[in-house]
CSV table of C-alpha atoms and ligand atoms in Angstrom, one decimal:
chain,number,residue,atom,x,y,z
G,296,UNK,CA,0.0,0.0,0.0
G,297,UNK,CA,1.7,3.6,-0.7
G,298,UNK,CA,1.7,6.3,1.6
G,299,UNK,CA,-0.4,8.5,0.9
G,300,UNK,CA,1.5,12.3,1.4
G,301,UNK,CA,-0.1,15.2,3.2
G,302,UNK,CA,1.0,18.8,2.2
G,303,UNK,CA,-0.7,21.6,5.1
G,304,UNK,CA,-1.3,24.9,4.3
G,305,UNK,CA,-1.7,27.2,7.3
G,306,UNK,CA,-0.5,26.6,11.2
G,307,UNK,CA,-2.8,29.0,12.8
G,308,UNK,CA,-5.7,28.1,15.5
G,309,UNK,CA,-7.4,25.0,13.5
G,310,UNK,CA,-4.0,23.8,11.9
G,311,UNK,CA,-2.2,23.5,15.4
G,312,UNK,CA,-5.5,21.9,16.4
G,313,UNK,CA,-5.1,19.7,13.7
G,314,UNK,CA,-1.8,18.7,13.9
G,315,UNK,CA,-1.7,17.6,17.4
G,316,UNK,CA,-4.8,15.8,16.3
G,317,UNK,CA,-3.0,13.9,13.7
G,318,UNK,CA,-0.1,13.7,15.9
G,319,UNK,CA,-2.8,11.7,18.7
G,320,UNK,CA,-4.5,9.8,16.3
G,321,UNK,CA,-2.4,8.4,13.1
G,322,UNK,CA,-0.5,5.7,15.2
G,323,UNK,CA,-3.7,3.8,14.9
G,324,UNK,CA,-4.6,5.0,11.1
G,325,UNK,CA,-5.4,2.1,8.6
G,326,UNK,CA,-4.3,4.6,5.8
G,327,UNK,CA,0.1,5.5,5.6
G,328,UNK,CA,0.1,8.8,6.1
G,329,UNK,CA,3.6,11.6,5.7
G,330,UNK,CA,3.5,14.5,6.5
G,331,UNK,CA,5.7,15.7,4.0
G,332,UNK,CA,4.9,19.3,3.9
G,333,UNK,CA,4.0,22.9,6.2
G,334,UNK,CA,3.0,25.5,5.1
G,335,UNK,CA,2.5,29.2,6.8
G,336,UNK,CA,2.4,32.5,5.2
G,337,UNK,CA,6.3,33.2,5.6
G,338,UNK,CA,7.7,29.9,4.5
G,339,UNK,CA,7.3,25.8,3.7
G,340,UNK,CA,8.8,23.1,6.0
G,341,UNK,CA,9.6,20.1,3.0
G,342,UNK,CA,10.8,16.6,3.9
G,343,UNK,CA,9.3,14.2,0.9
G,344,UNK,CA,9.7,10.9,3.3
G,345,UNK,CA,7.3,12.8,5.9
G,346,UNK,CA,8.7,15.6,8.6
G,347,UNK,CA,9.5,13.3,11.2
G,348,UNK,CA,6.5,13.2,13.9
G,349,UNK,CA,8.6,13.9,17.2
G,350,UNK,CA,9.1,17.5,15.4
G,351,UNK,CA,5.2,18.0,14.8
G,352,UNK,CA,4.4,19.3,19.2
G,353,UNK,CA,7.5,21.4,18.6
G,354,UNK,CA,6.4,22.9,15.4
G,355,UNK,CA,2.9,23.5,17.3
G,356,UNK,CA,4.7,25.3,19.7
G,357,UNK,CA,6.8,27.3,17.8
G,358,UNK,CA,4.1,28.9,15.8
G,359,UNK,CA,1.7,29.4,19.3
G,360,UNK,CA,4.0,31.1,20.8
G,361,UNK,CA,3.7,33.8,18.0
G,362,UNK,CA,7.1,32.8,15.9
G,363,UNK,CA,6.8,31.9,11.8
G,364,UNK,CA,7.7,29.5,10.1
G,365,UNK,CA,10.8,31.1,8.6
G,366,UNK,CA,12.4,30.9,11.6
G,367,UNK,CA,12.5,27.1,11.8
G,368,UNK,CA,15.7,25.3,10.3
G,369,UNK,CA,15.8,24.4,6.9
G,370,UNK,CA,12.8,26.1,6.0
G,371,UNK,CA,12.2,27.3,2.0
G,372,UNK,CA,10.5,30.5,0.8
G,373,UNK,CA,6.7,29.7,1.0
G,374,UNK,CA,6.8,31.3,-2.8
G,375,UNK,CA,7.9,27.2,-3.5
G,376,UNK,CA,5.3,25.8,-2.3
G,377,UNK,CA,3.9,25.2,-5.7
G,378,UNK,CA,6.9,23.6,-7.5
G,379,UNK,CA,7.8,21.6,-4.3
G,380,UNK,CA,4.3,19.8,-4.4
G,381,UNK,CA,4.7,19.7,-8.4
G,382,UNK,CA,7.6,17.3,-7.4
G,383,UNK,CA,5.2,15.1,-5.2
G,384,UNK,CA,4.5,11.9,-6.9
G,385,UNK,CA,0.7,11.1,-6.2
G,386,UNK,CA,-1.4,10.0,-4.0
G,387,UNK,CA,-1.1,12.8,-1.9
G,388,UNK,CA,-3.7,15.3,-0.5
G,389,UNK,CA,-3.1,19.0,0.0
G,390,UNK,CA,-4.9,20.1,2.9
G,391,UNK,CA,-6.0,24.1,3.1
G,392,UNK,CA,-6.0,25.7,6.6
G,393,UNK,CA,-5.3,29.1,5.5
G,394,UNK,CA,-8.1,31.8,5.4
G,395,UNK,CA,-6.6,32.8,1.6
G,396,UNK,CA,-7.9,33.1,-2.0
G,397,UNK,CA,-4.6,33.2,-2.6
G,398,UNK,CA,-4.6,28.5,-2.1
G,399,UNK,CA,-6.7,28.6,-5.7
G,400,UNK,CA,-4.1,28.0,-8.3
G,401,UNK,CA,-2.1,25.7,-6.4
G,402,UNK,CA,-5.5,23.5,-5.1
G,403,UNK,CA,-6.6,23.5,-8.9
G,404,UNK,CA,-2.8,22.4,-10.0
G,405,UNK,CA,-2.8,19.7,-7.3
G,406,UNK,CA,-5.8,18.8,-8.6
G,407,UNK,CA,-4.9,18.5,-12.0
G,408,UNK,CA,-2.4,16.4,-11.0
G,409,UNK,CA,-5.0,13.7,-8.8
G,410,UNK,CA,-4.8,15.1,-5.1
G,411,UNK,CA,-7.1,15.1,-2.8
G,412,UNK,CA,-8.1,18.3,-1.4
G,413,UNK,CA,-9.3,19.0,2.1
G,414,UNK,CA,-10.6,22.6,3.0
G,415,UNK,CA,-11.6,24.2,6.2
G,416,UNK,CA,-10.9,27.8,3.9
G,417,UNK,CA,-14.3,28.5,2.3
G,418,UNK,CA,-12.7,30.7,0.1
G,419,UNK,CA,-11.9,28.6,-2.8
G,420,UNK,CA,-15.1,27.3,-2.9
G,421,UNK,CA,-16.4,30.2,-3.6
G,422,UNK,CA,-14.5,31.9,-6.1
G,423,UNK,CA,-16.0,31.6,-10.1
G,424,UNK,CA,-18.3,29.0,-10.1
G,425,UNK,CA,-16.0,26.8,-13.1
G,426,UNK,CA,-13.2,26.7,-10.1
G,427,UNK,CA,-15.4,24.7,-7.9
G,428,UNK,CA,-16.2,22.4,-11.0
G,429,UNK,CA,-12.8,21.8,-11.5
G,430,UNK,CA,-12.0,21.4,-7.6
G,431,UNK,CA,-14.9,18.3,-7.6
G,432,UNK,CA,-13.5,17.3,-10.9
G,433,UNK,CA,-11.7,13.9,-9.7
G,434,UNK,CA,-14.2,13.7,-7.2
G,435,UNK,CA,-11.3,14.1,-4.6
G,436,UNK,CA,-13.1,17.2,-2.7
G,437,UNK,CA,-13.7,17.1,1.1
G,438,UNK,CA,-14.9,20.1,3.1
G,439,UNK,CA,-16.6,19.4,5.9
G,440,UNK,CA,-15.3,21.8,7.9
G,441,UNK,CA,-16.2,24.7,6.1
G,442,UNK,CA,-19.9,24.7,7.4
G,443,UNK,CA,-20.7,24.2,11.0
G,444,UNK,CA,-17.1,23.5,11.5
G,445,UNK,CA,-17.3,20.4,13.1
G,446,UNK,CA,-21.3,19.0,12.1
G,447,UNK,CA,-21.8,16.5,9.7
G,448,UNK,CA,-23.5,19.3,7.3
G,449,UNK,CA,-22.1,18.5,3.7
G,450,UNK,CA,-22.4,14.8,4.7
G,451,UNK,CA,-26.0,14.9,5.6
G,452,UNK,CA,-26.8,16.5,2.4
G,453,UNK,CA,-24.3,14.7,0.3
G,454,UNK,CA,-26.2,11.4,1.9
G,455,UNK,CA,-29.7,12.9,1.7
G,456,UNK,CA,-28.8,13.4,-2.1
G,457,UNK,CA,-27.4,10.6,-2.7
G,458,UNK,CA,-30.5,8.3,-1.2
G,459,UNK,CA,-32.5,10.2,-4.2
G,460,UNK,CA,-34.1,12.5,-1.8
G,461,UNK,CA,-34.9,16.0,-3.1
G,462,UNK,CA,-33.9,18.9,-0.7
G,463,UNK,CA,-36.7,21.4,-0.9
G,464,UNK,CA,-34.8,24.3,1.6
G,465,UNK,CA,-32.1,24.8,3.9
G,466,UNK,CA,-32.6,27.2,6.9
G,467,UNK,CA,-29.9,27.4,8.9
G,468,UNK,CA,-28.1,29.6,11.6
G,469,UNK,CA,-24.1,29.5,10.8
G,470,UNK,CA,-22.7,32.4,12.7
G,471,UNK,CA,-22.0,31.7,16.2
G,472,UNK,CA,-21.1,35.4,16.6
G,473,UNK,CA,-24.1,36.6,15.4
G,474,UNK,CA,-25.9,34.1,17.4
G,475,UNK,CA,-24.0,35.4,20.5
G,476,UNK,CA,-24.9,38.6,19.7
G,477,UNK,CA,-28.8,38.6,19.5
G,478,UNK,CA,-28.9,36.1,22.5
G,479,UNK,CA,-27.8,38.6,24.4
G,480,UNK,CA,-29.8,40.8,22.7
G,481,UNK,CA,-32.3,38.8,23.7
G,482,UNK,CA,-31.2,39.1,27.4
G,483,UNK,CA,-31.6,42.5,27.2
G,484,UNK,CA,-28.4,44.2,26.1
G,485,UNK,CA,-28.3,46.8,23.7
G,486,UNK,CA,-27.3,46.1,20.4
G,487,UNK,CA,-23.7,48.2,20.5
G,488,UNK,CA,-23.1,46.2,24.2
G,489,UNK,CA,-23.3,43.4,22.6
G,490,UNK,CA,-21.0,44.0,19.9
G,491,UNK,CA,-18.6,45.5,21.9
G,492,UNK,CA,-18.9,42.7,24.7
G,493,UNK,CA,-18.1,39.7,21.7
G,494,UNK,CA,-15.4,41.7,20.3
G,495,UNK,CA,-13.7,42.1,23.6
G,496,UNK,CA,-14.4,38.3,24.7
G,497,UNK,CA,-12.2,37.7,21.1
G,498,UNK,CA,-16.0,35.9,19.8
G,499,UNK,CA,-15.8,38.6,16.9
G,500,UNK,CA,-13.4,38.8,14.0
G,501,UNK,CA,-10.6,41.3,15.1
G,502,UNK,CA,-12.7,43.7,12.7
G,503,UNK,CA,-16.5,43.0,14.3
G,504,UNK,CA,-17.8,44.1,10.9
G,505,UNK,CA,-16.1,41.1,9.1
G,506,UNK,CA,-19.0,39.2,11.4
G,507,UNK,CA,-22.2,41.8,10.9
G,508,UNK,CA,-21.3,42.3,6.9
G,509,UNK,CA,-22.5,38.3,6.5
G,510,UNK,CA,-20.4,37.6,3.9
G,511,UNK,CA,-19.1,34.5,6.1
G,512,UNK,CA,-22.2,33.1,6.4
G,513,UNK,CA,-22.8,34.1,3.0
G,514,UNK,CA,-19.7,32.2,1.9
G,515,UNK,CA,-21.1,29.0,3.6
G,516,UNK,CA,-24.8,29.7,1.8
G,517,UNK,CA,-23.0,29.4,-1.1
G,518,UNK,CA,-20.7,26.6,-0.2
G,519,UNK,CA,-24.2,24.7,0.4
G,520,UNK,CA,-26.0,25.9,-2.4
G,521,UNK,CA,-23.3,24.5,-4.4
G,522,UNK,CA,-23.1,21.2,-2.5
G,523,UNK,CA,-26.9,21.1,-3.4
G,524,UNK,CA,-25.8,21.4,-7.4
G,525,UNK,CA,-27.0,25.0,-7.7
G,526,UNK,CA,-24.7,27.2,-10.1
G,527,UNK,CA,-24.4,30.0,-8.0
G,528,UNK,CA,-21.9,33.1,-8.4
G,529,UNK,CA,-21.4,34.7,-4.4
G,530,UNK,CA,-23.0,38.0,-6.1
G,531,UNK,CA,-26.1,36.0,-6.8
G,532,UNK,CA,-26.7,36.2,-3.4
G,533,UNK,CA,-29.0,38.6,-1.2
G,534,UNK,CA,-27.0,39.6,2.1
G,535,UNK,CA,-28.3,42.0,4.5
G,536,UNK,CA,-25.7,43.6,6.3
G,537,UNK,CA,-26.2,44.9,9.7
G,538,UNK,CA,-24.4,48.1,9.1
G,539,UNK,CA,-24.7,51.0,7.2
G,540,UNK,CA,-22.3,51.1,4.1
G,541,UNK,CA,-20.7,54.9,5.6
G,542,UNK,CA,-19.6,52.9,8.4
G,543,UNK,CA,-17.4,51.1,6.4
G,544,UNK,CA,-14.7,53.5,6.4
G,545,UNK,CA,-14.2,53.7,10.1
G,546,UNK,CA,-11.5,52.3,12.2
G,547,UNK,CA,-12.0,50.0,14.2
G,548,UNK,CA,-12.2,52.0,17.9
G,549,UNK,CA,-14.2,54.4,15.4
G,550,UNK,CA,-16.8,52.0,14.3
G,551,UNK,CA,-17.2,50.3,18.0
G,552,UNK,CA,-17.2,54.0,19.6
G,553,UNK,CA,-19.9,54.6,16.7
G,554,UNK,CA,-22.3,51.6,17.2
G,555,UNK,CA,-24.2,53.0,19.4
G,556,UNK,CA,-26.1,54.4,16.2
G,557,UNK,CA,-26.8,51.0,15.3
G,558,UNK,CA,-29.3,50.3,18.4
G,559,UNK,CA,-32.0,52.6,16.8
G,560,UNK,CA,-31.8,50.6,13.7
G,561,UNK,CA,-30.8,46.7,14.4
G,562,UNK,CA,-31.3,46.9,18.2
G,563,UNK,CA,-35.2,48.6,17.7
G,564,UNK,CA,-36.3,46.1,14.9
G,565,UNK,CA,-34.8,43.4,17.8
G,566,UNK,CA,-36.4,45.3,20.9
G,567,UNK,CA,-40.3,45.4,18.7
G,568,UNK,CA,-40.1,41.9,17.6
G,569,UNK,CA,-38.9,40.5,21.2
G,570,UNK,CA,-42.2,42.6,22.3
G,571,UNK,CA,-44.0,40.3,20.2
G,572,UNK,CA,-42.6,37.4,21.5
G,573,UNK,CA,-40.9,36.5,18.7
G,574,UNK,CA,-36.9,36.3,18.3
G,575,UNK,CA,-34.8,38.2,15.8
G,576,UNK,CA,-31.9,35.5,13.9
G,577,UNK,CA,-29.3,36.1,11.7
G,578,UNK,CA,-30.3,33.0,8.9
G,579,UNK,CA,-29.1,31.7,5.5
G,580,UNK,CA,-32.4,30.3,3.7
G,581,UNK,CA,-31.5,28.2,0.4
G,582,UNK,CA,-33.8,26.8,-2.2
G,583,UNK,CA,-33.8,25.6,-5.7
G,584,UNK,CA,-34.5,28.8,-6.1
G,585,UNK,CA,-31.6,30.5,-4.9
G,586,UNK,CA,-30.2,31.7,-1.5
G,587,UNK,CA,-31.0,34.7,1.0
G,588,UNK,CA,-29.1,35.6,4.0
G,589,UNK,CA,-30.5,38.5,6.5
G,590,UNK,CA,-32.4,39.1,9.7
G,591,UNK,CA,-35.3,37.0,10.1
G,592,UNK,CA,-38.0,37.4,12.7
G,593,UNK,CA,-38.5,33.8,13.8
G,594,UNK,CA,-42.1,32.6,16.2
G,595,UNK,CA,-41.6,31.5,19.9
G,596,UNK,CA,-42.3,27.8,18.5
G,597,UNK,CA,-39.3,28.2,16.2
G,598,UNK,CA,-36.4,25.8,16.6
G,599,UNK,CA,-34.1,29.0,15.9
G,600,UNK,CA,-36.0,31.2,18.6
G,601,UNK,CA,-35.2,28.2,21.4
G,602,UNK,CA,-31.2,28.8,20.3
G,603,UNK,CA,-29.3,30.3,22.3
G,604,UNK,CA,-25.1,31.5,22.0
G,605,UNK,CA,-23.0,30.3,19.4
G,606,UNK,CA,-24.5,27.5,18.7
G,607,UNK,CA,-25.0,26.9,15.1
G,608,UNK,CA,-28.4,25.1,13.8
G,609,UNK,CA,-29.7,23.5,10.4
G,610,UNK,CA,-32.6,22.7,9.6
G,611,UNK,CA,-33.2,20.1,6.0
G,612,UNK,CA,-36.3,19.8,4.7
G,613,UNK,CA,-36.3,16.7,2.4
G,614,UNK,CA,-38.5,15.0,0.4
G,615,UNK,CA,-39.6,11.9,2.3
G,616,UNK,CA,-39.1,13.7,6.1
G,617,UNK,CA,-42.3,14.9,7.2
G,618,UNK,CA,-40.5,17.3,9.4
G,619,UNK,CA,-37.3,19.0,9.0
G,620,UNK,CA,-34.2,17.1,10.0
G,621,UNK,CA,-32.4,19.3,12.6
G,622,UNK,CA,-28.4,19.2,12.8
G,623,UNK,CA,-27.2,21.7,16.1
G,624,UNK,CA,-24.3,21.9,18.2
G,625,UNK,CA,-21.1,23.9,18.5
G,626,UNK,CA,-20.5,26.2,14.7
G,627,UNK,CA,-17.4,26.8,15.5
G,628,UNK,CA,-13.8,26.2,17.6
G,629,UNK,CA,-10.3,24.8,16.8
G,630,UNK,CA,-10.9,21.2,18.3
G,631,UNK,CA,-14.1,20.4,16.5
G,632,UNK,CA,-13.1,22.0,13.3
G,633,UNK,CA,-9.8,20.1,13.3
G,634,UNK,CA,-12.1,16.8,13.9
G,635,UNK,CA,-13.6,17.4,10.7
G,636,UNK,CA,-10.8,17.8,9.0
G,637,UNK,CA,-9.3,14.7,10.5
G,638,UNK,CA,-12.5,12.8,9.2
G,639,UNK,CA,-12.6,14.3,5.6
G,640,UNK,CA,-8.4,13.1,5.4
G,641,UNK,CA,-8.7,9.7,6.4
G,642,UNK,CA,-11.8,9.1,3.9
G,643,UNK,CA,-9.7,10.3,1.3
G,644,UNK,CA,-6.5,8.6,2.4
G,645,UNK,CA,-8.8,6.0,2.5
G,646,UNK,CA,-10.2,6.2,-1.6
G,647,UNK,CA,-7.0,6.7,-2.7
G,648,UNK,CA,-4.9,3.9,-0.8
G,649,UNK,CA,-7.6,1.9,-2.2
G,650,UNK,CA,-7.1,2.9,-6.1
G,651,UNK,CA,-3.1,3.0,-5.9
N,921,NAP,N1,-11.4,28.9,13.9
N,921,NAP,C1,-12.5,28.2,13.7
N,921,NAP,O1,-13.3,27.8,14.6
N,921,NAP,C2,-12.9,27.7,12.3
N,921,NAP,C3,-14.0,26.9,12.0
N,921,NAP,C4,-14.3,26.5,10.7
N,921,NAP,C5,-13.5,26.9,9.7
N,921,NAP,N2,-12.4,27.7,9.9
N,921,NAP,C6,-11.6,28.1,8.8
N,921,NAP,O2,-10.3,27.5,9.0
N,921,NAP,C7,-9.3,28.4,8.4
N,921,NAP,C8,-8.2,28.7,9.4
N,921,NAP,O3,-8.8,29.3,10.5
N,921,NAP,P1,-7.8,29.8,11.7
N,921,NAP,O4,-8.8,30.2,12.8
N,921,NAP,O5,-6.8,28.7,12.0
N,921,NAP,O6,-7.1,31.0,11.0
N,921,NAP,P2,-5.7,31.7,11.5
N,921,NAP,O7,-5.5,31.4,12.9
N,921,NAP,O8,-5.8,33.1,11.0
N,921,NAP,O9,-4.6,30.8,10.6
N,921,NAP,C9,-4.4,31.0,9.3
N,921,NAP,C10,-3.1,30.3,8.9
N,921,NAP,O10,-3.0,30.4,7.5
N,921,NAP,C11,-1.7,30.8,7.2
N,921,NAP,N3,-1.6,31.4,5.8
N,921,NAP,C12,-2.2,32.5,5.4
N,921,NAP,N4,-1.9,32.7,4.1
N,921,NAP,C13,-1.2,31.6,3.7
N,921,NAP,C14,-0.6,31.2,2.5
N,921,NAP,N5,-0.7,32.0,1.3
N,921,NAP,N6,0.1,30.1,2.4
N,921,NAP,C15,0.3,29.3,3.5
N,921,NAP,N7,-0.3,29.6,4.7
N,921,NAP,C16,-1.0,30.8,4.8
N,921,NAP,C17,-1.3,31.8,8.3
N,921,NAP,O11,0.0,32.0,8.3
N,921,NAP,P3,0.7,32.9,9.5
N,921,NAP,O12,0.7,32.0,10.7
N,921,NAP,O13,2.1,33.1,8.9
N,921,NAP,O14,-0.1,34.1,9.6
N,921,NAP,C18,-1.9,31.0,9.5
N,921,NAP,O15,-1.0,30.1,9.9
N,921,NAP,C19,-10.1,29.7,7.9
N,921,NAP,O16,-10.3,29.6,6.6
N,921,NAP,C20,-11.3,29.6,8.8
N,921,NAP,O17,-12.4,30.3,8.1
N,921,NAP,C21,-12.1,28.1,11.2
């Protein structure tokens, strides 16, 4: 059986989760895995036999303690990343941990060339809609964790589809910020406390409008969308952002200082609904028809009005299912996203072990 070879890309919070998840777990792998390459945004650790696992805890430690990788010995330019996996002979995987669009043209080269490709970075996915064509092209595409982080998602609907059951709408909360944020809305905070009080708990991205804009959550619309065999472009879809466009060009202390403002638009439409009993949510709704993702009032009988915190929720409706088939449980978090990622590898290690 040949080893399969593993090239990372990325060694921030989910890849150091990952790796000393690897580390833990591949003693007792079926599939030959080596690690052969590692990847940050300063440079590439190479070693085509595998980087030899006693180094990996160190290498964790290394980059949490804030130092890059061009600062290890022996490692290369990360600008030869691409001609150093050209030189790996498949069946190898390339596994994408970064947050960059800049993974594309290597992932598609890979590719080409019969890798498997494992993403937690939704942002290949969701680039031109003939790029994630090509990505599924050898039917060597796993991304789990780009959804719900750690929830089955893709793999329920990957298995619903495949079962020949039609999926009539998605409805689904995938921001565990957001979901933060109106729970305590819903506690009675103000809008602006809130947001101030999940970007200074570290819940928010270091920019808190990277979180209320809702291109993340419209990222993983799409990514679903997609998965559901819809040919959508991320302009297709409908995002409501919960800021005004002028507040774009603040700072950041400028924009938090500034949120107040947002309470008489965000914080009243929360304040009239929670007078009615029902709940303001931050949802991505996907049909054959296309996807939305905004503010929705949701009723007091509502699975999304019982959720509370980051929690992230889905809700399938599917042909034969009377009701909607509910997925819930933590959206989000280094350990549960590097489980994911961990599963989606050792399928794939798996398939291609099995054709080599
Ligand atoms: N955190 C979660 O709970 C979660 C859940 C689900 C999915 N995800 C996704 O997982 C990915 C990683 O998240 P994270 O929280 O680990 O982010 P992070 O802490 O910012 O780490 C990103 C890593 O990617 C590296 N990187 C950036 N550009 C690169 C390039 N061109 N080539 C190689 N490496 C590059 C960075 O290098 P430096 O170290 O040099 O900066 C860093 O090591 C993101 O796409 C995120 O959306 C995260």
């Amino acid at each position: 059986m040949a080893k399969v070879s593993v090239v990372v890309l990325g060694v921030g919070s989910v890849g150091r989760a990952f790796l000393a998840r690897l580390a833990r777990w591949a003693p007792s792998c079926h599939a030959e895995l080596a690690l052969v390459a590692l990847a940050d945004s300063s440079a590439v650790l190479f070693a085509p036999s595998g980087l030899p696992r006693e180094l990996w805890p160190a290498i964790v430690d290394h980059k949490a303690a804030g130092k890059p990788l061009s600062s290890w010995p022996g490692a290369q330019p990360v600008a030869e990343l691409g001609q150093l996996i050209g030189k790996l002979q498949p069946p190898f995987v390339v596994v994408d941990l970064t947050a960059s669009q800049e993974s594309l043209p290597l992932l598609l080269a890979a590719c080409e060339r019969g890798a498997g490709l494992v993403l937690a970075n939704k942002r290949p996915l969701c680039a031109r809609y003939e790029a994630w064509h090509a990505l599924n092209a050898n039917g060597l595409l796993r991304y789990e964790a780009t959804v719900g982080a750690g929830l089955p998602v893709i793999r329920l609907l990957q298995y619903l589809q495949a079962a020949g059951e039609t999926i009539r709408r998605v409805e689904a909360a995938l921001s565990g910020t957001l979901g933060y944020i109106f729970s305590r809305v819903d506690e009675g905070l103000a809008f602006s406390a809130a947001v101030r009080e999940a970007h200074r708990a570290g819940y928010t991205e270091p920019d808190p409008r990277d979180d209320l804009g809702g291109m993340d959550v419209a990222r993983k619309a799409l990514i679903i969308a997609r998965t559901l065999g819809l040919g959508l472009e991320l302009a297709d879809i409908a995002v409501e952002a919960l800021y005004p466009l002028r507040m774009g060009s603040l700072s950041v202390p400028e924009f938090l200082s500034a949120a107040a403002e947002l309470d008489s638009t965000v914080g009243r439409k929360a304040a009239l609904v929670h007078g009615s009993g029902r709940r303001l949510r931050y949802l991505a709704t996907i049909t054959p028809e296309g996807a939305t993702v905004g503010l929705r009032e949701v009723e007091p009988s509502s699975p999304f009005a019982a959720l509370s915190g980051p929690d992230n929720l889905v809700l399938v409706e599917a042909g034969s299912f009377p009701t909607p088939i509910r997925l819930a449980g933590p959206g989000a978090g280094p350990e549960v996203t590097a489980a994911a990622i961990l599963a989606d590898l050792l399928d794939l290690a798996c398939a291609l072990q099995s054709h080599s």
